[in-house]
Coordinates of C-alpha atoms in Angstrom, one line a residue:
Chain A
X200 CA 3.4 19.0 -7.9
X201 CA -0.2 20.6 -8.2
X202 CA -0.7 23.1 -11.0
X203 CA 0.4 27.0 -10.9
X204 CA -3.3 27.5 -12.7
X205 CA -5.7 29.9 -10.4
X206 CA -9.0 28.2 -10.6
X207 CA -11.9 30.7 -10.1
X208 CA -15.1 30.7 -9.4
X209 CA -18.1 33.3 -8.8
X210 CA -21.2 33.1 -7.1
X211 CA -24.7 34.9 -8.1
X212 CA -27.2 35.2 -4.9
X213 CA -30.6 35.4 -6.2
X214 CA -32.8 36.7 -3.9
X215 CA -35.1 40.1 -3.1
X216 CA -35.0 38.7 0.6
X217 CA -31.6 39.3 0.6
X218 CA -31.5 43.2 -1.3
X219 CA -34.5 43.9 0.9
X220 CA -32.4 43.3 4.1
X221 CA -34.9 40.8 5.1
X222 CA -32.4 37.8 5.8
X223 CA -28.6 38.1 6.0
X224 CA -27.0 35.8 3.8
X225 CA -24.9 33.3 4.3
X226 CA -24.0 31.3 1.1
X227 CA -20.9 33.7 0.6
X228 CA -18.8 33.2 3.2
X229 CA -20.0 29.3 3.3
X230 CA -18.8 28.4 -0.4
X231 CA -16.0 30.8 -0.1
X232 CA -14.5 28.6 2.5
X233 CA -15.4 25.4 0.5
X234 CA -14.0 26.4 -2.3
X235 CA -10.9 27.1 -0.9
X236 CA -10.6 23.6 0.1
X237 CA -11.2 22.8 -3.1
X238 CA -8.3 24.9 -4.4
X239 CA -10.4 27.5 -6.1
X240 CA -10.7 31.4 -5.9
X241 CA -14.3 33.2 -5.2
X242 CA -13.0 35.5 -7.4
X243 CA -16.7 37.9 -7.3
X244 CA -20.0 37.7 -6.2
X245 CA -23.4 39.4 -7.3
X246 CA -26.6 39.6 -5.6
X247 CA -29.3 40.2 -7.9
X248 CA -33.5 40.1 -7.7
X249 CA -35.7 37.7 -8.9
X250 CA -36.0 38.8 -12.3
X251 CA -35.2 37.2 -15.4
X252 CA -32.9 39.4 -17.3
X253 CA -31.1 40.8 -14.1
X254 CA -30.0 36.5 -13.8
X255 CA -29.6 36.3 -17.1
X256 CA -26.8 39.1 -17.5
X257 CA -24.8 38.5 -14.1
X258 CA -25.1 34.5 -15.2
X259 CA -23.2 35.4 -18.7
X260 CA -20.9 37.5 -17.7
X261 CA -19.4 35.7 -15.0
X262 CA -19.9 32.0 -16.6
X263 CA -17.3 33.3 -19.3
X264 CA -14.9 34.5 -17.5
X265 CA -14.7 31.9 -14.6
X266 CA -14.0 28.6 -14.2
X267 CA -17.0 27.9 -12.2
X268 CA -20.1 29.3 -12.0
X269 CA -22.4 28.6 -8.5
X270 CA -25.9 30.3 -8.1
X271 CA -28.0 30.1 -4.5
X272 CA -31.7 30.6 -4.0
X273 CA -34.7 30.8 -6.5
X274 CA -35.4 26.8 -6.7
X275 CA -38.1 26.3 -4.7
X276 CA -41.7 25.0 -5.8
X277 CA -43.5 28.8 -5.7
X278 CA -44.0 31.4 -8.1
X279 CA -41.0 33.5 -7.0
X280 CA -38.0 30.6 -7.6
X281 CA -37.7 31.3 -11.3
X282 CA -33.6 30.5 -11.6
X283 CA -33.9 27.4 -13.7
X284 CA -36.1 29.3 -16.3
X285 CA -33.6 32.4 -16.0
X286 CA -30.4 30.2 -16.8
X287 CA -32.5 28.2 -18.9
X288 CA -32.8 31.4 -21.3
X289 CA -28.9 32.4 -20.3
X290 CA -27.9 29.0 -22.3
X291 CA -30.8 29.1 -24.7
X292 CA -31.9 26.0 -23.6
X293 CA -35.7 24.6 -22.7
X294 CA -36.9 23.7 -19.5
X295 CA -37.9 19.7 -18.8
X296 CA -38.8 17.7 -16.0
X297 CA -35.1 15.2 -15.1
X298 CA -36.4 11.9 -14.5
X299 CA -34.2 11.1 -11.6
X300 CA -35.2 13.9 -9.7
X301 CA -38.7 13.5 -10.7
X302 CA -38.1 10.0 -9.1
X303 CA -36.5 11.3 -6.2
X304 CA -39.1 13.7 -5.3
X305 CA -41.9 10.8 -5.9
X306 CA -39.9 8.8 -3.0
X307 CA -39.4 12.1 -0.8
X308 CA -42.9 13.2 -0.9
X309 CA -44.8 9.8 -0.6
X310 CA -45.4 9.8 3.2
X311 CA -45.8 14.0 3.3
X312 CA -48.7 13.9 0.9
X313 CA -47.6 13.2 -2.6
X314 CA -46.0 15.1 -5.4
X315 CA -48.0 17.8 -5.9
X316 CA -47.8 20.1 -9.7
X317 CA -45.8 22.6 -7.2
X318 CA -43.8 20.5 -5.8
X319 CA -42.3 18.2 -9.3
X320 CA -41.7 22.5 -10.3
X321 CA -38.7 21.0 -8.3
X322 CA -38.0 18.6 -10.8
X323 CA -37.3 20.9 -13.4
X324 CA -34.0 21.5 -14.9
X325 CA -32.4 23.1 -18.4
X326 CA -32.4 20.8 -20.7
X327 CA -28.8 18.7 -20.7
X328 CA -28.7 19.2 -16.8
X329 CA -27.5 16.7 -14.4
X330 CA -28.5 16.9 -10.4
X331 CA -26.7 16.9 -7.5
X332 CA -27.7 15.2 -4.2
X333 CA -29.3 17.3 -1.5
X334 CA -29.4 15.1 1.7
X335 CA -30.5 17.2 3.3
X336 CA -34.5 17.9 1.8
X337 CA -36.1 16.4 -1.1
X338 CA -35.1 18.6 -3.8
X339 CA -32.1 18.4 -6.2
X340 CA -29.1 21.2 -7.0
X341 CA -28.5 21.3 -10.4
X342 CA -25.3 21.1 -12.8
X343 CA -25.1 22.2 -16.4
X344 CA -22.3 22.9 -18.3
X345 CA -20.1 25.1 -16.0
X346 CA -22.8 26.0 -13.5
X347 CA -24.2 24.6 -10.3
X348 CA -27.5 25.8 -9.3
X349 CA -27.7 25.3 -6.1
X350 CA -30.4 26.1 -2.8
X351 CA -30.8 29.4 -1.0
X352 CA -31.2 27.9 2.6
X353 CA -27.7 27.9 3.9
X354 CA -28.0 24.5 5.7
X355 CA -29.5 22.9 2.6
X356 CA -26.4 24.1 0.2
X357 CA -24.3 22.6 2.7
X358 CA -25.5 19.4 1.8
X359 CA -25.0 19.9 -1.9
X360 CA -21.4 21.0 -1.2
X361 CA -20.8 18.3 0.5
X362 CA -22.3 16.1 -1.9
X363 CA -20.1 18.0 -4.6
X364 CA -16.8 17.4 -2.3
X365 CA -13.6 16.5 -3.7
X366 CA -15.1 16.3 -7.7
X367 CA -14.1 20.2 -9.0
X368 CA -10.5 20.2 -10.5
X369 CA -8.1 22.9 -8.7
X370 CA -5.2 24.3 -8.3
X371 CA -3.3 24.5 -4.7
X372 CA -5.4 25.6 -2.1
X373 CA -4.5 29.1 -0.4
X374 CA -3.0 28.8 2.5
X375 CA -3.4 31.6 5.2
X376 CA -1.5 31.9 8.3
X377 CA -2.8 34.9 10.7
X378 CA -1.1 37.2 13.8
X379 CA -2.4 40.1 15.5
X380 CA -1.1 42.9 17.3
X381 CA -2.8 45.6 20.2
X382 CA -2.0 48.3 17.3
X383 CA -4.0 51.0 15.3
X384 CA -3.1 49.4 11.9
X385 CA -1.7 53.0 10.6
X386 CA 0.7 52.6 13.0
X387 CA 1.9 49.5 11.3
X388 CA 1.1 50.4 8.0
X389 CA 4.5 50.8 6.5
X390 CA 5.9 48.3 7.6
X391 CA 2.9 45.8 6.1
X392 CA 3.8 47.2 2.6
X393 CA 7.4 46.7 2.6
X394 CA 6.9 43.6 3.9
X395 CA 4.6 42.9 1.1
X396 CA 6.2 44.4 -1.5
X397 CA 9.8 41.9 -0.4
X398 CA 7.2 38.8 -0.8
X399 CA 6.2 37.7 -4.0
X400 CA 3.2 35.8 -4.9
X401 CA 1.8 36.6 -1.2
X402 CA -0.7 39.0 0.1
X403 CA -0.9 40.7 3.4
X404 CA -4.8 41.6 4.3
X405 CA -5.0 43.7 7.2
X406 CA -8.4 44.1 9.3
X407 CA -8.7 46.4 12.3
X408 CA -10.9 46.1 15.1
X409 CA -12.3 47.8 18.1
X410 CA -13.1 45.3 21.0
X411 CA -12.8 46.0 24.8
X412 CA -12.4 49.6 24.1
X413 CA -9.1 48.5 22.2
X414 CA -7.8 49.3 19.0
X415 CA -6.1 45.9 17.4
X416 CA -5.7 44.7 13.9
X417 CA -4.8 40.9 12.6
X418 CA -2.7 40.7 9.7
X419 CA -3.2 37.4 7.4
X420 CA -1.0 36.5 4.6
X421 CA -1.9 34.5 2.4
X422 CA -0.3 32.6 -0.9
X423 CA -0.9 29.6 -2.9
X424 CA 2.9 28.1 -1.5
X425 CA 3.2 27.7 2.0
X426 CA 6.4 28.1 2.1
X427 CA 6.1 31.5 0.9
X428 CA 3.0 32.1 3.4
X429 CA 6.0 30.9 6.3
X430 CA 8.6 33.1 4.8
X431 CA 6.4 36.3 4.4
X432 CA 5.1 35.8 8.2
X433 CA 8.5 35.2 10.0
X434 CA 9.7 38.7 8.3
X435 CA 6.7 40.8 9.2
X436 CA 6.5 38.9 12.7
X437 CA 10.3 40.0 13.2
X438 CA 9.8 43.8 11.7
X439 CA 6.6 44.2 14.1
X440 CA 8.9 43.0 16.9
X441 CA 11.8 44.9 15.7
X442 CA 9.5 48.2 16.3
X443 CA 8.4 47.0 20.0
X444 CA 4.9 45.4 18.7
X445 CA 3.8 42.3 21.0
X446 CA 2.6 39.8 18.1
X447 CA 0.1 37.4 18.7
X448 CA 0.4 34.1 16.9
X449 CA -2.8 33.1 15.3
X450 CA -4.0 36.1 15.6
X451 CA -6.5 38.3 18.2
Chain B
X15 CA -48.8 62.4 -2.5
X16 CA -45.1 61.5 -2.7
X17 CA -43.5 60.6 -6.7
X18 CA -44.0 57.1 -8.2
X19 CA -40.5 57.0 -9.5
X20 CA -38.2 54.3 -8.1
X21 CA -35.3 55.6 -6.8
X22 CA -32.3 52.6 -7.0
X23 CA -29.1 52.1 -4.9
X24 CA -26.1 49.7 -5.6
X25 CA -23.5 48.4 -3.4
X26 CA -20.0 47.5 -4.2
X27 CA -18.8 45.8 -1.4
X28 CA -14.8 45.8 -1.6
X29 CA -12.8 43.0 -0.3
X30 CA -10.4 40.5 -0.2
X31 CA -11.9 39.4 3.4
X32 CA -15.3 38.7 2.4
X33 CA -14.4 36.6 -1.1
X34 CA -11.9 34.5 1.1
X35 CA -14.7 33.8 3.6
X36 CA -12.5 35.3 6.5
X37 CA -15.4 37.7 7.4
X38 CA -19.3 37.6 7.5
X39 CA -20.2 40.9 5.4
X40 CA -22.8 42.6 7.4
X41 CA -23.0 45.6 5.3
X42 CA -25.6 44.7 2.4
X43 CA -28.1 43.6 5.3
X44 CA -27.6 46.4 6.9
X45 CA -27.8 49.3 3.9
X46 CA -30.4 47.9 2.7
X47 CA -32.4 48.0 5.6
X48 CA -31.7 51.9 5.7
X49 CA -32.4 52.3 2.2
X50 CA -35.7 51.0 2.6
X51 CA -36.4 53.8 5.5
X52 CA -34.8 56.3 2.4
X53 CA -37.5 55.4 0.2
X54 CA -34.6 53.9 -1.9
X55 CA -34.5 50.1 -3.2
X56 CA -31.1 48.5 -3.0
X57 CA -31.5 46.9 -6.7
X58 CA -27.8 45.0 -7.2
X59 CA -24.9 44.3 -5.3
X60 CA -21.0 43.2 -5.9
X61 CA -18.6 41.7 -4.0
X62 CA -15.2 42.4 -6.0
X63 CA -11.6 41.6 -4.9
X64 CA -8.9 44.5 -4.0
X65 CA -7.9 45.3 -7.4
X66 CA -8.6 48.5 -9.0
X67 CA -10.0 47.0 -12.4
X68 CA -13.0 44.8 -10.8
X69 CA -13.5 47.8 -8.7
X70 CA -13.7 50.2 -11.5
X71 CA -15.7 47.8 -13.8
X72 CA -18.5 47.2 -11.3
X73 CA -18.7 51.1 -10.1
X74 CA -18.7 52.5 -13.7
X75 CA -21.5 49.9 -14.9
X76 CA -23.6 50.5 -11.8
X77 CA -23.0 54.1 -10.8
X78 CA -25.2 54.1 -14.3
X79 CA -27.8 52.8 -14.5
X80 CA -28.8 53.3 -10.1
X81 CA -29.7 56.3 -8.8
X82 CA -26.8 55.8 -6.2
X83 CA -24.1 53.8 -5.6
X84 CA -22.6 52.8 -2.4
X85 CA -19.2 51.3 -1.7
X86 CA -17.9 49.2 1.8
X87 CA -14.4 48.9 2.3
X88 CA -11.2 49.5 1.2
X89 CA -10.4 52.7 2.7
X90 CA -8.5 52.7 5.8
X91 CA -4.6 53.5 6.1
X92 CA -2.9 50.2 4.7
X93 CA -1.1 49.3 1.0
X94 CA -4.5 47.3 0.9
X95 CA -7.2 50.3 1.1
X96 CA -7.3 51.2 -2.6
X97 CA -10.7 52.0 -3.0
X98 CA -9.9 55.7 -3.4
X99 CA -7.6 55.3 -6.0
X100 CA -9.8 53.3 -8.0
X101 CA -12.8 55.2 -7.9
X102 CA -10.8 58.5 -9.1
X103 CA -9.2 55.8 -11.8
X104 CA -13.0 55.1 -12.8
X105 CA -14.5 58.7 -12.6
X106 CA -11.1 59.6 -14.3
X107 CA -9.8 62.6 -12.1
X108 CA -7.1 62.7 -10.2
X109 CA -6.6 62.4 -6.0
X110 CA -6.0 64.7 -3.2
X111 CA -6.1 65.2 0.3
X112 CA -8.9 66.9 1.3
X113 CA -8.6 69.7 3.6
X114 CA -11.5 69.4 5.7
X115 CA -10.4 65.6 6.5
X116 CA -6.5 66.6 6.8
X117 CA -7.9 68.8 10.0
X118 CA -10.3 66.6 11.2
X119 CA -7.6 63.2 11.0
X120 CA -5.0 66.4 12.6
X121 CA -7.8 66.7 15.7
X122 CA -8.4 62.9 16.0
X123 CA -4.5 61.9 16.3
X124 CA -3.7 65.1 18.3
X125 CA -3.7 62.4 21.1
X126 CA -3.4 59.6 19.5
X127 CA 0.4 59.4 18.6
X128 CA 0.1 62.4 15.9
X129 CA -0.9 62.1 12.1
X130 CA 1.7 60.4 10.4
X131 CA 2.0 59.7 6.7
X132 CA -0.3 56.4 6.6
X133 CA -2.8 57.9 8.8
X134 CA -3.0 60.9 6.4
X135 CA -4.0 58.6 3.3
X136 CA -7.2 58.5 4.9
X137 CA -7.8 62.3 4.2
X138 CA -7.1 61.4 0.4
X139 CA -10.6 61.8 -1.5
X140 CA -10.9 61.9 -5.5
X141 CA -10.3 65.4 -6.9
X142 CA -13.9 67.8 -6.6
X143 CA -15.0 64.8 -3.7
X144 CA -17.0 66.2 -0.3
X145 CA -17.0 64.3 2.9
X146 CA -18.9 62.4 4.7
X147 CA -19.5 62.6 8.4
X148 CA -17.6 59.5 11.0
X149 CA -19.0 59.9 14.6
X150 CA -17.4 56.4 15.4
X151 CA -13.8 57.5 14.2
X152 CA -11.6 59.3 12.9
X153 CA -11.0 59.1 8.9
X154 CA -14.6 60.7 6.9
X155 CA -16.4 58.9 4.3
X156 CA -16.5 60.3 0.8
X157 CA -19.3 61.8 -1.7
X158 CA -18.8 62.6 -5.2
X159 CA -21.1 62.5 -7.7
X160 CA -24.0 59.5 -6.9
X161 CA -21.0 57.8 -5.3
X162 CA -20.9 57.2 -1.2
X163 CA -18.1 56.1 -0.4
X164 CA -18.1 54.1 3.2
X165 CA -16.3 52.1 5.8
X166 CA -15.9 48.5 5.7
X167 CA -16.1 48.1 9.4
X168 CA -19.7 47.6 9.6
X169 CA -20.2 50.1 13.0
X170 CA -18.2 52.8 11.5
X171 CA -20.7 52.7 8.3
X172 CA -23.5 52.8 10.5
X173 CA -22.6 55.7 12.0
X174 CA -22.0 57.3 8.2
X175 CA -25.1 56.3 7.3
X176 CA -26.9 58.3 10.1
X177 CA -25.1 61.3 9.1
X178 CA -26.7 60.5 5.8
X179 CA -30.1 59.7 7.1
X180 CA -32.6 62.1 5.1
X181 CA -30.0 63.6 2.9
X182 CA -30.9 61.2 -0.3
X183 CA -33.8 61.9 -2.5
X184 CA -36.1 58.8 -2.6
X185 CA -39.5 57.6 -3.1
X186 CA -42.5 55.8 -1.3
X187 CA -40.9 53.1 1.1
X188 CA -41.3 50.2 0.7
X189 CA -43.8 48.7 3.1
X190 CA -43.8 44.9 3.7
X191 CA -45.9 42.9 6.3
X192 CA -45.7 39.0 6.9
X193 CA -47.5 36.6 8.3
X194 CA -46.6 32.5 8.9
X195 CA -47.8 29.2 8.8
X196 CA -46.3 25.7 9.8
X197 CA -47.0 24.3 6.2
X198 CA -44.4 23.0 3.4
X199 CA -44.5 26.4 1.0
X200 CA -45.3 23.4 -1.9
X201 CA -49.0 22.9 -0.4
X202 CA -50.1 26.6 -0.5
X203 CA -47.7 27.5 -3.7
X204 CA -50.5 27.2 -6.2
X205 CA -52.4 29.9 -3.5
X206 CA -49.7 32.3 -3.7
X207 CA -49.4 32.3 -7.5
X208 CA -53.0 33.3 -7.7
X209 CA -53.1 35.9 -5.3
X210 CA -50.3 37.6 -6.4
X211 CA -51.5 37.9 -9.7
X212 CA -54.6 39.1 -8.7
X213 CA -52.9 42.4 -7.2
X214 CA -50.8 44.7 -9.2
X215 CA -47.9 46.2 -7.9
X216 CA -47.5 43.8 -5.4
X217 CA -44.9 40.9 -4.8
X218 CA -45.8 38.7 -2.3
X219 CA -42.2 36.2 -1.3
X220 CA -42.4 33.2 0.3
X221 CA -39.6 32.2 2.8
X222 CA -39.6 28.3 3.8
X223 CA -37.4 27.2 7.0
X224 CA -37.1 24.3 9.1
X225 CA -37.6 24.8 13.0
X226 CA -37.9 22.7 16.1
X227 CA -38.5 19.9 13.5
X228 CA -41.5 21.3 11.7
X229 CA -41.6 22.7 8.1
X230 CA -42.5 26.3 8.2
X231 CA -42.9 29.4 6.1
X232 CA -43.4 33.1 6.0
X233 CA -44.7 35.0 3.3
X234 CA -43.9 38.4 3.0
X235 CA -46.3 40.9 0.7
X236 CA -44.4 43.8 0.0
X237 CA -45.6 47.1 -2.1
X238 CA -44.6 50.8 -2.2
X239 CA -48.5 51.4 -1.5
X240 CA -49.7 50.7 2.1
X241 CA -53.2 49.9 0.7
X242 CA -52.4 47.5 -2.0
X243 CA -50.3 45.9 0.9
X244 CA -53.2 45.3 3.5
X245 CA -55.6 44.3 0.7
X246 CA -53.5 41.4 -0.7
X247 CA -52.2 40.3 3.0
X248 CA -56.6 40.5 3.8
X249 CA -56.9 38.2 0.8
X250 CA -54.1 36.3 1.3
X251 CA -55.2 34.9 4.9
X252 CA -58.5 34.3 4.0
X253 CA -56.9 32.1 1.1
X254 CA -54.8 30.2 3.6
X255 CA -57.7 30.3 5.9
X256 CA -60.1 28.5 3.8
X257 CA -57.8 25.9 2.6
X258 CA -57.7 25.0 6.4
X259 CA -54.8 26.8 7.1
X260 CA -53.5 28.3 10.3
X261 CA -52.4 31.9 9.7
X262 CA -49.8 33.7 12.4
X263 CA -50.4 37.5 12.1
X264 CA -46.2 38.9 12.2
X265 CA -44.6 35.8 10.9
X266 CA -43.3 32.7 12.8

C-alpha cells in the first residue's frame, strides 16, 4: 500500500511577460496536472519579475517548505533569462558552464550556425546541478538539490516533464470524480457541506457557470482513496436527487 | 506632467481549481492588462489553496508592501468560498452582512427562487468593508482598505473591474511597443544586451516562439515614458537592420 505522506510541490513563474499581461500562462495548469500523476500536490504558485531578489525570496521560502520546488521561464540565451544566476545566489552557489550540456548544445547548434557566447549562456547551471533532457530544443532544464528549473515555453516544459516522468517519489495520486447539475450552486449549497462535512479525508470543489444563458454548477470531489472519492459521490448524487436535482455523471 | 512614483498591485488568486489544474486561470492576464490602462504595475502574484492560513499569509505580506492588492475567487455561496472569512481573519476584525449587498442579493433573487441562507453569505463583507459594483450578477465585490476583493469567474471580475475603471490612483502607464524578426533570439542576444543598456529606464524583453516551422521572436521595449520608448525601438531596428536583419514593425 502507497504512503499516507502528501507530497507537495510549488511552482515560481518567472516572467514580466506574464505580470504585464502580455502572454497567458500556461505552465500552471500543465504541471499541476503532471504532478498529479505523479502523486504530488501543487500546493502554491508565485509569479514574480525578472529580478534577482524578487526569485531569490519566493525560491527560499517555498523550497523549505515543500517537497519540490519547479521554476518556468528566465533560461534563455538573452539578457533578460537571469534564473540560474537568481537561484544560483538563493543556494549560495556559483555559476559554471555543465559539460554535458555544453556538449549538447555543441551538437544542437552545429548545422544552425555554431555555439555562439549567447547561446553556451544556455549551458550554465549552479554549481552541483545536473540537467534534464529537453527533446524538444537544444537547451537543458536544470535539477539541483530540490529544484527543477525548468523552460518558459509551454511546449518546451512539456518535454522536460516528460523527460522527468515516473522519477519523483509520491504519495497516492488524487483521484477526482465529477457530476453536474442545471442548478445555481446556492441552491445546492447546503447540501454540498453536509455532504462534506459526513466524508472525511475528501473535498467537494464546487464551480458555477453560465453557458447557454443557463445557470449550472459541477461538483468534484476529490480524495487521495478512491474509495472514499466513490463513497462521498454516491451520497451527494443521492441527496441532489433526493431534492429533485437531475445529476449529470461526469459532469456538464 | 503626471508623478514618477510607481504605483504596485498584487493578486492573490484563491483556489483549489487552479492548483489542481481543473481550470485555466484567466484572471492574472486579464488584471494585468487593466492595470496597465490604471497606470498601475501588477508587481507579484499568488496562487494559494482554500485554506484560510495561505490565504492570510500571502494577503498580509503583500497587502504591504503593494499599493493594492487584488484577490479572485473564493466568494460565492458554498462551504468552499472562504475568502471573506479569511481576509477579516488577516485584517483582524470581525464579519457582517452588509446592508447595501443584503438589498441588492434581496432585488436579484426576488425572482430567482428568493434569498435563502447560502445565497445571503454572499452579502457577508469584513466588518468597516464597502462594496463593489457586479453588473454581471448578483453578489457585489468587496473594498476595504487597499484590498479588492473580486470574483473568480473571470466575466463576473471583468465587469467589477469596469466599475473600478478610473477609481485607483496610479501613475504613467506603461507603454510598450514590439516589433519581430524570424531569427533564433541567440543571434541578436548580444544586440539586445547593448541596447538596453544604452537606454535608461527602459527594459526591452525578448519573446522566442516556434511557428509554421521557423524560429521567431518578438521583442518588446517597454517604459513608463513614451519617448524613451520610440528612441530605443528607433535604435533597436536600425541594430537589427544593420546586422542584416529583417525587422516586422507590430510583432510577428
Amino acid at each position: 500500500m502507497a504512503s499516507e505522506r502528501i507530497w507537495t510541490a510549488a511552482l515560481v513563474v518567472i516572467g514580466d511577460e506574464i505580470l504585464s499581461g502580455r502572454t497567458q500562462d500556461r505552465n500552471v495548469a500543465q504541471l499541476a496536472t503532471w504532478l498529479n500523476v505523479q502523486g504530488i500536490r501543487l500546493a502554491e504558485v508565485r509569479v514574480v519579475a525578472d529580478r534577482e531578489e524578487a526569485i531569490v525570496e519566493a525560491v527560499n521560502t517555498l523550497r523549505a517548505r515543500n517537497d519540490y520546488l519547479f521554476t518556468t521561464g528566465g533560461i534563455g540565451p538573452t539578457h533578460d533569462d537571469i534564473t540560474v544566476d537568481a537561484i544560483a545566489a538563493a543556494l549560495g552557489v556559483g555559476v559554471e558552464h555543465h559539460p554535458d550540456a555544453m556538449a549538447t548544445l555543441t551538437r544542437y547548434y552545429e548545422t544552425r550556425g555554431g555555439l555562439t557566447e549567447a547561446r553556451a549562456r544556455m549551458a550554465r547551471v549552479p554549481v552541483g546541478a545536473g540537467l534534464i533532457e529537453n527533446r524538444v530544443s537544444g537547451a537543458p532544464g536544470i535539477r539541483i538539490a530540490n529544484i527543477f528549473i525548468m523552460a518558459g515555453v509551454p511546449h518546451i516544459t512539456a518535454g522536460m516533464l516528460d523527460a522527468l516522468t515516473g522519477t519523483l517519489e509520491g504519495g497516492r495520486p488524487v483521484v477526482s470524480r465529477t457530476i453536474g447539475c442545471w442548478v445555481g450552486e446556492s441552491e445546492v449549497a447546503d447540501i454540498l457541506r453536509a455532504t462534506e462535512k459526513a466524508h472525511e479525508e475528501v473535498a467537494i470543489g464546487s464551480y458555477p457557470f453560465f453557458r447557454d444563458g443557463r445557470t449550472g454548477a459541477n461538483f468534484v470531489v476529490r480524495s487521495a482513496d478512491p474509495a472514499r472519492v466513490d463513497a462521498c459521490l454516491a451520497d451527494l448524487t443521492a441527496a441532489l436527487r433526493g431534492a429533485g436535482r437531475e445529476v449529470i455523471d461526469d459532469g456538464i
